[in-house]
mmCIF file of C-alpha atoms and ligand atoms in Angstrom:
data_model
loop_
_atom_site.group_PDB
_atom_site.id
_atom_site.type_symbol
_atom_site.label_atom_id
_atom_site.label_comp_id
_atom_site.label_asym_id
_atom_site.label_seq_id
_atom_site.Cartn_x
_atom_site.Cartn_y
_atom_site.Cartn_z
ATOM 1 C CA UNK A 1122 86.660 110.197 103.780
ATOM 2 C CA UNK A 1123 86.487 108.715 107.267
ATOM 3 C CA UNK A 1124 85.907 104.987 107.734
ATOM 4 C CA UNK A 1125 84.705 103.674 111.079
ATOM 5 C CA UNK A 1126 85.744 100.135 111.962
ATOM 6 C CA UNK A 1127 83.722 98.721 114.838
ATOM 7 C CA UNK A 1128 85.681 95.914 116.481
ATOM 8 C CA UNK A 1129 88.804 97.496 115.002
ATOM 9 C CA UNK A 1130 91.060 96.288 117.825
ATOM 10 C CA UNK A 1131 90.184 92.688 116.985
ATOM 11 C CA UNK A 1132 91.736 90.246 114.538
ATOM 12 C CA UNK A 1133 89.993 91.206 111.284
ATOM 13 C CA UNK A 1134 89.441 94.853 112.253
ATOM 14 C CA UNK A 1135 93.112 95.536 112.943
ATOM 15 C CA UNK A 1136 94.080 93.887 109.649
ATOM 16 C CA UNK A 1137 91.514 96.066 107.872
ATOM 17 C CA UNK A 1138 92.857 99.245 109.513
ATOM 18 C CA UNK A 1139 96.383 98.354 108.299
ATOM 19 C CA UNK A 1140 95.044 97.549 104.836
ATOM 20 C CA UNK A 1141 93.271 100.922 104.548
ATOM 21 C CA UNK A 1142 96.380 102.753 105.853
ATOM 22 C CA UNK A 1143 98.350 101.046 103.074
ATOM 23 C CA UNK A 1144 96.016 101.261 100.059
ATOM 24 C CA UNK A 1145 94.414 104.621 100.836
ATOM 25 C CA UNK A 1146 96.682 106.680 103.100
ATOM 26 C CA UNK A 1147 94.417 109.736 102.738
ATOM 27 C CA UNK A 1148 91.452 107.888 104.317
ATOM 28 C CA UNK A 1149 90.934 108.629 108.014
ATOM 29 C CA UNK A 1150 90.329 105.512 110.093
ATOM 30 C CA UNK A 1151 88.326 105.599 113.319
ATOM 31 C CA UNK A 1152 88.089 102.525 115.535
ATOM 32 C CA UNK A 1153 85.292 101.825 118.005
ATOM 33 C CA UNK A 1154 85.903 98.910 120.340
ATOM 34 C CA UNK A 1155 85.193 97.911 123.946
ATOM 35 C CA UNK A 1156 88.370 95.782 124.122
ATOM 36 C CA UNK A 1157 86.350 92.788 125.343
ATOM 37 C CA UNK A 1158 88.261 90.460 123.001
ATOM 38 C CA UNK A 1159 90.317 92.990 121.020
ATOM 39 C CA UNK A 1160 93.708 94.304 122.124
ATOM 40 C CA UNK A 1161 95.447 97.667 121.824
ATOM 41 C CA UNK A 1162 98.633 95.777 120.936
ATOM 42 C CA UNK A 1163 96.944 94.714 117.668
ATOM 43 C CA UNK A 1164 96.975 98.389 116.661
ATOM 44 C CA UNK A 1165 100.706 98.996 117.032
ATOM 45 C CA UNK A 1166 101.824 101.080 114.050
ATOM 46 C CA UNK A 1167 98.229 101.656 112.840
ATOM 47 C CA UNK A 1168 97.197 105.235 111.970
ATOM 48 C CA UNK A 1169 93.692 105.556 113.457
ATOM 49 C CA UNK A 1170 91.622 107.435 115.995
ATOM 50 C CA UNK A 1171 90.667 105.026 118.792
ATOM 51 C CA UNK A 1172 87.327 105.402 120.592
ATOM 52 C CA UNK A 1173 86.644 103.036 123.471
ATOM 53 C CA UNK A 1174 82.970 102.174 123.938
ATOM 54 C CA UNK A 1175 80.389 99.437 123.719
ATOM 55 C CA UNK A 1176 77.953 98.765 120.881
ATOM 56 C CA UNK A 1177 75.290 98.184 123.534
ATOM 57 C CA UNK A 1178 75.344 101.916 124.376
ATOM 58 C CA UNK A 1179 73.309 103.840 121.736
ATOM 59 C CA UNK A 1180 74.754 107.249 122.703
ATOM 60 C CA UNK A 1181 78.353 106.013 122.463
ATOM 61 C CA UNK A 1182 77.631 104.420 119.083
ATOM 62 C CA UNK A 1183 75.921 107.568 117.830
ATOM 63 C CA UNK A 1184 78.921 109.709 118.773
ATOM 64 C CA UNK A 1185 81.325 107.254 117.100
ATOM 65 C CA UNK A 1186 79.354 107.317 113.834
ATOM 66 C CA UNK A 1187 79.209 111.120 113.666
ATOM 67 C CA UNK A 1188 81.165 112.411 110.650
ATOM 68 C CA UNK A 1189 81.927 109.047 109.044
ATOM 69 C CA UNK A 1190 81.366 108.197 105.380
ATOM 70 C CA UNK A 1191 81.479 104.427 105.683
ATOM 71 C CA UNK A 1192 81.418 101.769 108.380
ATOM 72 C CA UNK A 1193 82.919 98.282 108.513
ATOM 73 C CA UNK A 1194 80.795 96.793 111.264
ATOM 74 C CA UNK A 1195 82.976 93.991 112.626
ATOM 75 C CA UNK A 1196 82.421 94.515 116.367
ATOM 76 C CA UNK A 1197 80.777 91.452 117.922
ATOM 77 C CA UNK A 1198 81.329 88.666 120.385
ATOM 78 C CA UNK A 1199 82.543 85.904 118.102
ATOM 79 C CA UNK A 1200 82.614 82.140 118.636
ATOM 80 C CA UNK A 1201 79.845 79.558 118.683
ATOM 81 C CA UNK A 1202 80.877 78.031 122.066
ATOM 82 C CA UNK A 1203 81.037 81.484 123.707
ATOM 83 C CA UNK A 1204 77.427 82.111 122.675
ATOM 84 C CA UNK A 1205 76.349 78.674 123.915
ATOM 85 C CA UNK A 1206 77.868 79.641 127.297
ATOM 86 C CA UNK A 1207 76.403 83.172 127.297
ATOM 87 C CA UNK A 1208 73.592 83.728 124.761
ATOM 88 C CA UNK A 1209 72.403 86.979 126.331
ATOM 89 C CA UNK A 1210 75.869 88.559 126.107
ATOM 90 C CA UNK A 1211 76.120 87.591 122.421
ATOM 91 C CA UNK A 1212 72.640 88.953 121.730
ATOM 92 C CA UNK A 1213 73.407 92.296 123.339
ATOM 93 C CA UNK A 1214 76.723 92.884 121.526
ATOM 94 C CA UNK A 1215 75.820 91.358 118.169
ATOM 95 C CA UNK A 1216 72.131 92.020 117.620
ATOM 96 C CA UNK A 1217 71.220 94.996 119.807
ATOM 97 C CA UNK A 1218 74.651 96.443 118.981
ATOM 98 C CA UNK A 1219 73.932 96.202 115.254
ATOM 99 C CA UNK A 1220 70.546 97.866 115.649
ATOM 100 C CA UNK A 1221 72.202 100.733 117.559
ATOM 101 C CA UNK A 1222 74.781 101.057 114.800
ATOM 102 C CA UNK A 1223 72.168 101.100 112.028
ATOM 103 C CA UNK A 1224 70.115 103.745 113.817
ATOM 104 C CA UNK A 1225 73.199 105.950 114.050
ATOM 105 C CA UNK A 1226 74.123 105.298 110.387
ATOM 106 C CA UNK A 1227 70.724 105.958 108.865
ATOM 107 C CA UNK A 1228 70.425 109.564 109.988
ATOM 108 C CA UNK A 1229 73.814 110.224 108.338
ATOM 109 C CA UNK A 1230 73.526 108.057 105.198
ATOM 110 C CA UNK A 1231 76.782 106.322 106.111
ATOM 111 C CA UNK A 1232 77.558 103.220 104.012
ATOM 112 C CA UNK A 1233 77.554 100.025 106.140
ATOM 113 C CA UNK A 1234 79.339 96.732 105.445
ATOM 114 C CA UNK A 1235 78.577 93.981 107.924
ATOM 115 C CA UNK A 1236 80.318 90.780 109.016
ATOM 116 C CA UNK A 1237 77.706 88.032 109.093
ATOM 117 C CA UNK A 1238 78.769 84.403 109.235
ATOM 118 C CA UNK A 1239 78.545 81.075 107.414
ATOM 119 C CA UNK A 1240 77.152 79.693 110.667
ATOM 120 C CA UNK A 1241 73.726 81.046 109.598
ATOM 121 C CA UNK A 1242 73.351 78.007 107.267
ATOM 122 C CA UNK A 1243 73.594 75.761 110.358
ATOM 123 C CA UNK A 1244 71.522 72.617 109.907
ATOM 124 C CA UNK A 1245 71.375 72.957 106.103
ATOM 125 C CA UNK A 1246 73.784 70.243 104.910
ATOM 126 C CA UNK A 1247 73.747 71.166 101.187
ATOM 127 C CA UNK A 1248 77.244 71.846 99.808
ATOM 128 C CA UNK A 1249 78.536 74.135 98.470
ATOM 129 C CA UNK A 1250 76.412 76.951 99.869
ATOM 130 C CA UNK A 1251 74.773 79.659 97.817
ATOM 131 C CA UNK A 1252 73.430 82.776 99.543
ATOM 132 C CA UNK A 1253 69.950 81.692 98.471
ATOM 133 C CA UNK A 1254 70.073 78.353 100.332
ATOM 134 C CA UNK A 1255 67.841 78.176 103.401
ATOM 135 C CA UNK A 1256 69.286 79.106 106.774
ATOM 136 C CA UNK A 1257 68.805 77.296 110.092
ATOM 137 C CA UNK A 1258 71.113 78.590 112.862
ATOM 138 C CA UNK A 1259 72.271 75.951 115.349
ATOM 139 C CA UNK A 1260 73.739 78.292 117.981
ATOM 140 C CA UNK A 1261 72.853 81.588 119.643
ATOM 141 C CA UNK A 1262 75.845 83.150 117.816
ATOM 142 C CA UNK A 1263 74.426 82.132 114.434
ATOM 143 C CA UNK A 1264 71.003 83.515 115.416
ATOM 144 C CA UNK A 1265 72.563 86.894 116.258
ATOM 145 C CA UNK A 1266 74.394 86.961 112.919
ATOM 146 C CA UNK A 1267 71.291 86.031 110.906
ATOM 147 C CA UNK A 1268 69.196 88.588 112.775
ATOM 148 C CA UNK A 1269 71.791 91.324 112.431
ATOM 149 C CA UNK A 1270 72.280 90.638 108.729
ATOM 150 C CA UNK A 1271 68.508 90.766 108.242
ATOM 151 C CA UNK A 1272 68.413 94.145 110.007
ATOM 152 C CA UNK A 1273 71.246 95.464 107.815
ATOM 153 C CA UNK A 1274 69.475 94.461 104.589
ATOM 154 C CA UNK A 1275 66.097 95.663 105.868
ATOM 155 C CA UNK A 1276 67.602 99.109 106.498
ATOM 156 C CA UNK A 1277 68.373 99.294 102.777
ATOM 157 C CA UNK A 1278 64.788 98.323 101.917
ATOM 158 C CA UNK A 1279 63.101 100.452 104.587
ATOM 159 C CA UNK A 1280 65.294 103.563 104.650
ATOM 160 C CA UNK A 1281 67.466 103.403 101.521
ATOM 161 C CA UNK A 1282 70.603 103.045 103.676
ATOM 162 C CA UNK A 1283 73.414 101.715 101.436
ATOM 163 C CA UNK A 1284 74.648 98.421 102.918
ATOM 164 C CA UNK A 1285 76.349 95.154 102.105
ATOM 165 C CA UNK A 1286 76.191 92.062 104.324
ATOM 166 C CA UNK A 1287 79.010 89.563 103.946
ATOM 167 C CA UNK A 1288 78.896 86.050 105.319
ATOM 168 C CA UNK A 1289 82.454 85.383 106.453
ATOM 169 C CA UNK A 1290 83.503 81.758 106.529
ATOM 170 C CA UNK A 1291 86.537 80.685 108.605
ATOM 171 C CA UNK A 1292 88.887 83.655 108.451
ATOM 172 C CA UNK A 1293 92.501 83.187 109.560
ATOM 173 C CA UNK A 1294 95.842 84.972 109.473
ATOM 174 C CA UNK A 1295 98.110 87.258 111.517
ATOM 175 C CA UNK A 1296 96.695 88.856 114.701
ATOM 176 C CA UNK A 1297 94.276 85.986 115.353
ATOM 177 C CA UNK A 1298 95.035 84.930 118.946
ATOM 178 C CA UNK A 1299 95.428 81.389 120.244
ATOM 179 C CA UNK A 1300 95.588 82.264 123.918
ATOM 180 C CA UNK A 1301 91.941 82.293 124.989
ATOM 181 C CA UNK A 1302 89.254 79.712 125.667
ATOM 182 C CA UNK A 1303 87.310 80.397 122.452
ATOM 183 C CA UNK A 1304 90.262 80.563 120.061
ATOM 184 C CA UNK A 1305 89.669 79.513 116.439
ATOM 185 C CA UNK A 1306 91.088 76.289 115.058
ATOM 186 C CA UNK A 1307 93.998 77.606 112.942
ATOM 187 C CA UNK A 1308 95.665 79.660 115.701
ATOM 188 C CA UNK A 1309 95.092 76.767 118.137
ATOM 189 C CA UNK A 1310 96.744 74.268 115.801
ATOM 190 C CA UNK A 1311 99.630 76.593 114.862
ATOM 191 C CA UNK A 1312 100.261 77.414 118.511
ATOM 192 C CA UNK A 1313 100.259 73.691 119.372
ATOM 193 C CA UNK A 1314 102.655 72.948 116.508
ATOM 194 C CA UNK A 1315 105.098 75.668 117.532
ATOM 195 C CA UNK A 1316 105.035 74.820 121.228
ATOM 196 C CA UNK A 1317 105.336 71.047 120.733
ATOM 197 C CA UNK A 1318 101.920 70.354 122.266
ATOM 198 C CA UNK A 1319 99.317 67.962 120.791
ATOM 199 C CA UNK A 1320 96.646 69.601 118.618
ATOM 200 C CA UNK A 1321 93.256 69.131 120.273
ATOM 201 C CA UNK A 1322 90.781 67.957 117.607
ATOM 202 C CA UNK A 1323 87.069 68.071 118.455
ATOM 203 C CA UNK A 1324 85.411 64.958 116.989
ATOM 204 C CA UNK A 1325 87.008 62.870 114.230
ATOM 205 C CA UNK A 1326 88.684 65.779 112.418
ATOM 206 C CA UNK A 1327 86.728 65.111 109.218
ATOM 207 C CA UNK A 1328 84.682 68.280 109.699
ATOM 208 C CA UNK A 1329 85.557 70.684 106.892
ATOM 209 C CA UNK A 1330 85.792 74.447 106.435
ATOM 210 C CA UNK A 1331 86.268 76.996 103.636
ATOM 211 C CA UNK A 1332 89.287 78.732 105.199
ATOM 212 C CA UNK A 1333 89.729 82.309 103.990
ATOM 213 C CA UNK A 1334 92.880 84.357 104.538
ATOM 214 C CA UNK A 1335 92.307 87.721 106.204
ATOM 215 C CA UNK A 1336 94.055 89.580 103.345
ATOM 216 C CA UNK A 1337 91.295 88.487 100.949
ATOM 217 C CA UNK A 1338 88.689 89.628 103.474
ATOM 218 C CA UNK A 1339 90.329 93.065 103.803
ATOM 219 C CA UNK A 1340 90.640 93.482 100.019
ATOM 220 C CA UNK A 1341 86.950 92.618 99.625
ATOM 221 C CA UNK A 1342 85.784 94.943 102.406
ATOM 222 C CA UNK A 1343 87.844 97.823 101.046
ATOM 223 C CA UNK A 1344 86.599 97.236 97.505
ATOM 224 C CA UNK A 1345 82.988 97.362 98.779
ATOM 225 C CA UNK A 1346 83.620 100.554 100.768
ATOM 226 C CA UNK A 1347 85.534 102.231 97.959
ATOM 227 C CA UNK A 1348 82.712 101.577 95.458
ATOM 228 C CA UNK A 1349 79.904 101.966 98.035
ATOM 229 C CA UNK A 1350 78.580 98.701 96.633
ATOM 230 C CA UNK A 1351 74.992 98.247 97.779
ATOM 231 C CA UNK A 1352 73.403 94.803 97.288
ATOM 232 C CA UNK A 1353 69.992 93.637 98.510
ATOM 233 C CA UNK A 1354 71.235 90.104 99.312
ATOM 234 C CA UNK A 1355 74.224 88.815 101.300
ATOM 235 C CA UNK A 1356 77.530 87.734 99.756
ATOM 236 C CA UNK A 1357 79.485 84.677 100.966
ATOM 237 C CA UNK A 1358 83.046 85.835 101.562
ATOM 238 C CA UNK A 1359 84.877 82.595 100.708
ATOM 239 C CA UNK A 1360 86.209 81.083 97.528
ATOM 240 C CA UNK A 1361 84.786 77.550 97.566
ATOM 241 C CA UNK A 1362 87.500 75.408 99.121
ATOM 242 C CA UNK A 1363 86.784 72.523 101.476
ATOM 243 C CA UNK A 1364 89.556 71.440 103.872
ATOM 244 C CA UNK A 1365 89.092 68.968 106.713
ATOM 245 C CA UNK A 1366 90.783 69.624 110.049
ATOM 246 C CA UNK A 1367 93.042 66.605 109.473
ATOM 247 C CA UNK A 1368 94.087 68.001 106.060
ATOM 248 C CA UNK A 1369 94.703 71.361 107.725
ATOM 249 C CA UNK A 1370 97.028 69.678 110.230
ATOM 250 C CA UNK A 1371 98.939 68.101 107.326
ATOM 251 C CA UNK A 1372 99.465 71.564 105.763
ATOM 252 C CA UNK A 1373 100.645 73.009 109.103
ATOM 253 C CA UNK A 1374 103.032 70.072 109.570
ATOM 254 C CA UNK A 1375 104.419 70.759 106.115
ATOM 255 C CA UNK A 1376 104.927 74.470 106.901
ATOM 256 C CA UNK A 1377 106.515 74.028 110.349
ATOM 257 C CA UNK A 1378 108.540 71.061 109.102
ATOM 258 C CA UNK A 1379 107.650 68.459 111.706
ATOM 259 C CA UNK A 1380 104.879 66.129 112.930
ATOM 260 C CA UNK A 1381 102.078 67.360 115.204
ATOM 261 C CA UNK A 1382 100.545 64.932 117.734
ATOM 262 C CA UNK A 1383 96.722 64.860 117.693
ATOM 263 C CA UNK A 1384 94.447 64.497 120.700
ATOM 264 C CA UNK A 1385 90.820 63.745 119.814
ATOM 265 C CA UNK A 1386 88.159 64.985 122.254
ATOM 266 C CA UNK A 1387 84.339 65.162 122.066
ATOM 267 C CA UNK A 1388 82.507 67.248 119.440
ATOM 268 C CA UNK A 1389 81.349 70.754 120.392
ATOM 269 C CA UNK A 1390 77.705 71.761 120.723
ATOM 270 C CA UNK A 1391 76.482 74.012 117.923
ATOM 271 C CA UNK A 1392 79.328 73.186 115.504
ATOM 272 C CA UNK A 1393 78.429 72.438 111.888
ATOM 273 C CA UNK A 1394 79.935 69.403 110.144
ATOM 274 C CA UNK A 1395 80.896 70.939 106.819
ATOM 275 C CA UNK A 1396 81.065 74.435 105.442
ATOM 276 C CA UNK A 1397 81.871 75.574 101.912
ATOM 277 C CA UNK A 1398 80.738 78.515 99.813
ATOM 278 C CA UNK A 1399 80.067 78.215 96.095
ATOM 279 C CA UNK A 1400 82.031 81.463 95.650
ATOM 280 C CA UNK A 1401 79.785 82.581 92.780
ATOM 281 C CA UNK A 1402 78.568 85.968 94.024
ATOM 282 C CA UNK A 1403 81.969 86.856 95.467
ATOM 283 C CA UNK A 1404 83.614 86.310 92.065
ATOM 284 C CA UNK A 1405 80.774 88.148 90.292
ATOM 285 C CA UNK A 1406 80.997 91.313 92.407
ATOM 286 C CA UNK A 1407 84.686 91.175 93.380
ATOM 287 C CA UNK A 1408 86.475 89.719 90.339
ATOM 288 C CA UNK A 1409 89.750 91.405 91.296
ATOM 289 C CA UNK A 1410 90.057 89.771 94.720
ATOM 290 C CA UNK A 1411 92.331 86.741 94.512
ATOM 291 C CA UNK A 1412 92.246 83.936 97.082
ATOM 292 C CA UNK A 1413 95.425 83.226 99.059
ATOM 293 C CA UNK A 1414 96.341 79.526 98.697
ATOM 294 C CA UNK A 1415 96.038 77.744 102.075
ATOM 295 C CA UNK A 1416 99.719 76.840 102.323
ATOM 296 C CA UNK A 1417 100.781 80.445 101.637
ATOM 297 C CA UNK A 1418 98.270 81.731 104.188
ATOM 298 C CA UNK A 1419 99.488 79.263 106.814
ATOM 299 C CA UNK A 1420 103.076 80.378 106.123
ATOM 300 C CA UNK A 1421 102.157 84.012 106.833
ATOM 301 C CA UNK A 1422 100.303 82.937 109.988
ATOM 302 C CA UNK A 1423 103.211 80.825 111.261
ATOM 303 C CA UNK A 1424 105.598 83.737 110.526
ATOM 304 C CA UNK A 1425 103.440 86.049 112.615
ATOM 305 C CA UNK A 1426 103.321 83.575 115.514
ATOM 306 C CA UNK A 1427 107.111 83.214 115.395
ATOM 307 C CA UNK A 1428 107.689 86.994 115.283
ATOM 308 C CA UNK A 1429 105.238 87.546 118.164
ATOM 309 C CA UNK A 1430 106.936 84.881 120.277
ATOM 310 C CA UNK A 1431 110.335 86.533 119.684
ATOM 311 C CA UNK A 1432 109.087 90.062 120.515
HETATM 312 P P1 NAD B 605 87.557 89.541 117.264
HETATM 313 O O1 NAD B 605 86.981 89.019 118.527
HETATM 314 O O2 NAD B 605 89.038 89.492 117.104
HETATM 315 O O3 NAD B 605 87.068 91.008 116.975
HETATM 316 C C1 NAD B 605 85.824 91.506 117.421
HETATM 317 C C2 NAD B 605 86.088 92.868 118.051
HETATM 318 O O4 NAD B 605 84.826 93.383 118.494
HETATM 319 C C3 NAD B 605 87.006 92.798 119.269
HETATM 320 O O5 NAD B 605 88.019 93.763 119.146
HETATM 321 C C4 NAD B 605 86.078 93.112 120.446
HETATM 322 O O6 NAD B 605 86.750 93.755 121.526
HETATM 323 C C5 NAD B 605 85.021 93.965 119.776
HETATM 324 N N1 NAD B 605 83.732 93.929 120.474
HETATM 325 C C6 NAD B 605 83.068 92.839 120.952
HETATM 326 N N2 NAD B 605 81.930 93.201 121.548
HETATM 327 C C7 NAD B 605 81.870 94.560 121.446
HETATM 328 C C8 NAD B 605 80.948 95.534 121.901
HETATM 329 N N3 NAD B 605 79.837 95.184 122.569
HETATM 330 N N4 NAD B 605 81.214 96.831 121.650
HETATM 331 C C9 NAD B 605 82.343 97.212 120.966
HETATM 332 N N5 NAD B 605 83.247 96.330 120.528
HETATM 333 C C10 NAD B 605 83.017 95.023 120.766
HETATM 334 O O7 NAD B 605 86.859 88.707 116.085
HETATM 335 P P2 NAD B 605 87.164 88.683 114.519
HETATM 336 O O8 NAD B 605 87.513 87.282 114.192
HETATM 337 O O9 NAD B 605 88.048 89.789 114.124
HETATM 338 O O10 NAD B 605 85.694 88.912 113.938
HETATM 339 C C11 NAD B 605 85.274 90.166 113.404
HETATM 340 C C12 NAD B 605 83.843 90.023 112.920
HETATM 341 O O11 NAD B 605 83.760 89.013 111.922
HETATM 342 C C13 NAD B 605 82.860 89.605 114.025
HETATM 343 O O12 NAD B 605 81.652 90.285 113.811
HETATM 344 C C14 NAD B 605 82.671 88.124 113.796
HETATM 345 O O13 NAD B 605 81.430 87.681 114.269
HETATM 346 C C15 NAD B 605 82.755 88.074 112.280
HETATM 347 N N6 NAD B 605 83.142 86.752 111.779
HETATM 348 C C16 NAD B 605 84.415 86.301 111.984
HETATM 349 C C17 NAD B 605 84.767 85.036 111.497
HETATM 350 C C18 NAD B 605 86.159 84.504 111.673
HETATM 351 O O14 NAD B 605 86.424 83.410 111.160
HETATM 352 N N7 NAD B 605 87.064 85.200 112.356
HETATM 353 C C19 NAD B 605 83.816 84.258 110.816
HETATM 354 C C20 NAD B 605 82.527 84.760 110.648
HETATM 355 C C21 NAD B 605 82.193 86.020 111.112
#
């Protein structure tokens, strides 16, 4: 079987390629990526065919999908603030790109898993979140994810294409970079801790997230692909934890073994206050996937940062 990973040079995609190499060495991995945020260095030691191209180009996407059995569609411009700065760019990569991908997949009956996002719940403050709670995106990024996920599920209903849409929550772990303007909170905090800089906290730090280690995400994606699990509704890919940013800093301090100064700045537009899955559907359909405890996950992340700095 050949699995296509769009966005495979990115954080989650490169972890998934490694995971598939390890658990199913006979599976061929093909990566399609425009390297807009991904890096070839993430793929060091990965066994995969690399195809450079953009999801916005239907012909390039069609060629990349040819001959594949399954697709992990992870390619997108991530980050809420990036989409607030450039909504049209996010729309083109995330929404038009997904439509191009689905069109290519449907003529070949390729199984599609998709990375939607917890940001789709947006203004809905109910906690914890079930997949059947109402959605109200608060950023262009969240709109693209809700629209793309709706397309993915509609392709099952309209064309019988086997699909599964996951709503990722805050994923973290090795290969998640800290060195760009839209970096996620865990790499930013770990980088600050290791370089002796203050951690920049947007708002009061009481905003909370259901942090999910990338290993659990890869196990879940592979399990879906391996079983060709087709569900008509999305699945939250998080286990139901709720950690505030200040609690997260405490865990990082514990792991690095020293205090981290905190610098509070203004809140960011489009950010949600609290995010937590109920974890029910994930446990129902993926009972074998175990969550990585936060401290253990932070240890593996700090290890990766230290090894990268030494290299
Ligand atoms: P990432 O930025 O590291 O990876 C995305 C990859 O997609 C990059 O390699 C990038 O170069 C590629 N890409 C972007 N636009 C493209 C285009 N037009 N054509 C081809 N390739 C393109 O981000 P990630 O954290 O690995 O996220 C992977 C997926 O998971 C994304 O779809 C993201 O929206 C989703 N997601 C991530 C999180 C998280 O916490 N990391 C949370 C929710 C959803």
